[in-house]
Amino acid sequence: MARKMGISAALWYILLVNLISVYGLVDQGQGMYRKNSYDSATGSTGSFPFLMPMVSPKTPDLYLCTPIKVDPTTTYYIVGFNPNATMNTAHHMLLYGCGEPGTTKSTWNCGEMAQATAEEKASPCGPRSHSQILYAWARDAQKVILPAGVGFKVGKDSPTKYLVLQVHYAHIDRFKDGSTDDSGVFLDYTEKPLQKLAGTLLLGTDGIIPAQQTEHMESACEITENKVLIPFAYRVHTHEMGKVVAGYRVRSNSEGIQEWVQLGKRDPLTPQMFYNVTNTEPILSGDQLAIRCTIKNTRHRITKIGPTNEDEMCNFYLMYYVEHGDTLDMKYCFSQGPPYFYWSNPDTGLHNIPNIEASTL
Ligand code: IYT
Ligand code: CU
Ligand code: CU
């Protein structure tokens, strides 16, 4: 135990209560929960088990969050995500990088509706804190390895000071007898400095969808930072009325015609995890990124963008890396959405807009 503590304490500084539960797991003789190696030339690499601290959810459709504080004296690079979950127990998992966690507790209720109703609930990351999604798991998702030499920088030299794991427990029958769960993700990391840094850009909209209408919720932003972005994965998110979500890189060719290169397109009601982009060609300064969610409101009332299942959302997460230097300062690209913002508005400068719903891929 002392030896294990020595290794892990040197690597990660864990919130006290969580510390007890994680060591509790290690204490049960499962050395494989933590496999580390040390190479004096390159520093440590290893696999950190970031798991729920043996929780027993008692309400259906609970979103539970648990935090770890990353050792603030060391810079780490997360290079892979190895899920430890089955769809029998966990509906989905999201891993957030935060400046501050939503609470100081070892676990808390962190549903999307967290903001809506007050007591005992909080978002994954603290209010106004840096926050980004690093990994998403749903249903049949396998291990994710970032492209070779690419990592998410966390800890000392990064705004990500905490990692927060969110697990959605949909059905809770199997917990009625007091059983516990340790769903989570093993984080493959290295201390060896990596040149290629991963980042996520979140594109989305605000807006309203009139009753009995299909809306195009659209957003677009120009990349103005002088960086070369290699896109490699994307994730879409809507609520139950989402039909299609698509993202594009828009660039004018030598004739001044805008070419729309698809980055990803999906039915948002399939598992909302990260998938490979359709095109990994670089995104350059001067390019625009454009996304559309097609939302079909079959209700007899208007539906607004908002946190609950009565509301909708339109999100497209783009995961990219830069060959050198830092990731984008721009973290979000949100528009007002319908009825105000459309790609076809004259002031967007967008033309040659593809017929998304008509094309299959
Ligand atoms: C209003 C909205 O679109 N909310 C999204 C996107 C969002 C994600 C993060 C907004 C903020 C964030 O810090 I990270 I401000 C939303 O809530 N999406 C859900 C999760 O709750 C993150 C999703 O599954 O993508
Ligand atoms: Cu879920
Ligand atoms: Cu949502």
XYZ file of N, CA, C and O in Angstrom, residues 12 76-81 95 134 146 150-154 163 187-190 194 198:
88
model
N -0.334 12.020 -9.152
C -1.615 12.711 -9.095
C -1.933 13.085 -7.655
O -1.707 12.313 -6.756
N 0.840 16.875 -17.527
C 0.561 15.536 -18.059
C -0.103 15.657 -19.417
O -0.757 16.653 -19.704
N 0.064 14.614 -20.217
C -0.582 14.557 -21.526
C -1.419 13.289 -21.560
O -0.872 12.185 -21.411
N -2.722 13.456 -21.743
C -3.598 12.284 -21.853
C -3.614 11.849 -23.306
O -3.893 12.645 -24.201
N -3.264 10.578 -23.534
C -3.104 10.086 -24.908
C -4.104 8.984 -25.277
O -4.170 8.582 -26.431
N -4.877 8.519 -24.308
C -5.843 7.476 -24.608
C -6.881 7.356 -23.516
O -6.646 7.744 -22.366
N -8.033 6.817 -23.890
C -9.142 6.654 -22.960
C -9.637 5.222 -23.065
O -10.012 4.779 -24.149
N -16.194 12.838 -19.981
C -15.055 13.286 -19.189
C -14.799 14.758 -19.506
O -14.581 15.117 -20.668
N -13.435 16.091 -22.978
C -12.257 15.406 -23.495
C -12.606 14.038 -24.087
O -11.893 13.527 -24.941
N -5.643 8.629 -29.094
C -5.457 9.822 -29.905
C -4.408 9.504 -30.976
O -3.628 8.570 -30.832
N -0.045 12.753 -30.063
C -1.015 13.801 -29.715
C -1.532 13.566 -28.305
O -1.800 12.422 -27.920
N -1.670 14.624 -27.526
C -2.213 14.485 -26.181
C -2.964 15.723 -25.730
O -2.742 16.822 -26.234
N -3.867 15.503 -24.773
C -4.511 16.628 -24.092
C -3.615 17.036 -22.928
O -3.319 16.208 -22.057
N -3.223 18.279 -22.916
C -2.364 18.766 -21.829
C -3.228 19.112 -20.625
O -4.191 19.856 -20.746
N -2.871 18.548 -19.472
C -3.596 18.855 -18.231
C -2.583 19.086 -17.107
O -1.423 18.684 -17.212
N -10.194 17.007 -13.482
C -10.952 16.198 -14.422
C -12.218 15.774 -13.701
O -12.187 15.473 -12.498
N -7.249 6.386 -17.862
C -6.623 7.446 -18.650
C -5.170 7.087 -18.923
O -4.368 6.986 -17.996
N -4.839 6.877 -20.195
C -3.436 6.644 -20.560
C -2.760 8.000 -20.635
O -3.232 8.892 -21.346
N -1.665 8.139 -19.899
C -1.023 9.457 -19.867
C 0.489 9.315 -19.948
O 1.045 8.237 -19.723
N 1.104 10.415 -20.257
C 2.561 10.472 -20.228
C 2.989 11.830 -19.690
O 2.259 12.807 -19.825
N 4.767 16.477 -25.158
C 4.325 16.211 -26.527
C 4.177 17.531 -27.262
O 3.694 18.516 -26.702
N -3.931 18.354 -28.323
C -5.320 18.198 -28.732
C -6.176 19.271 -28.088
O -5.906 19.715 -26.966
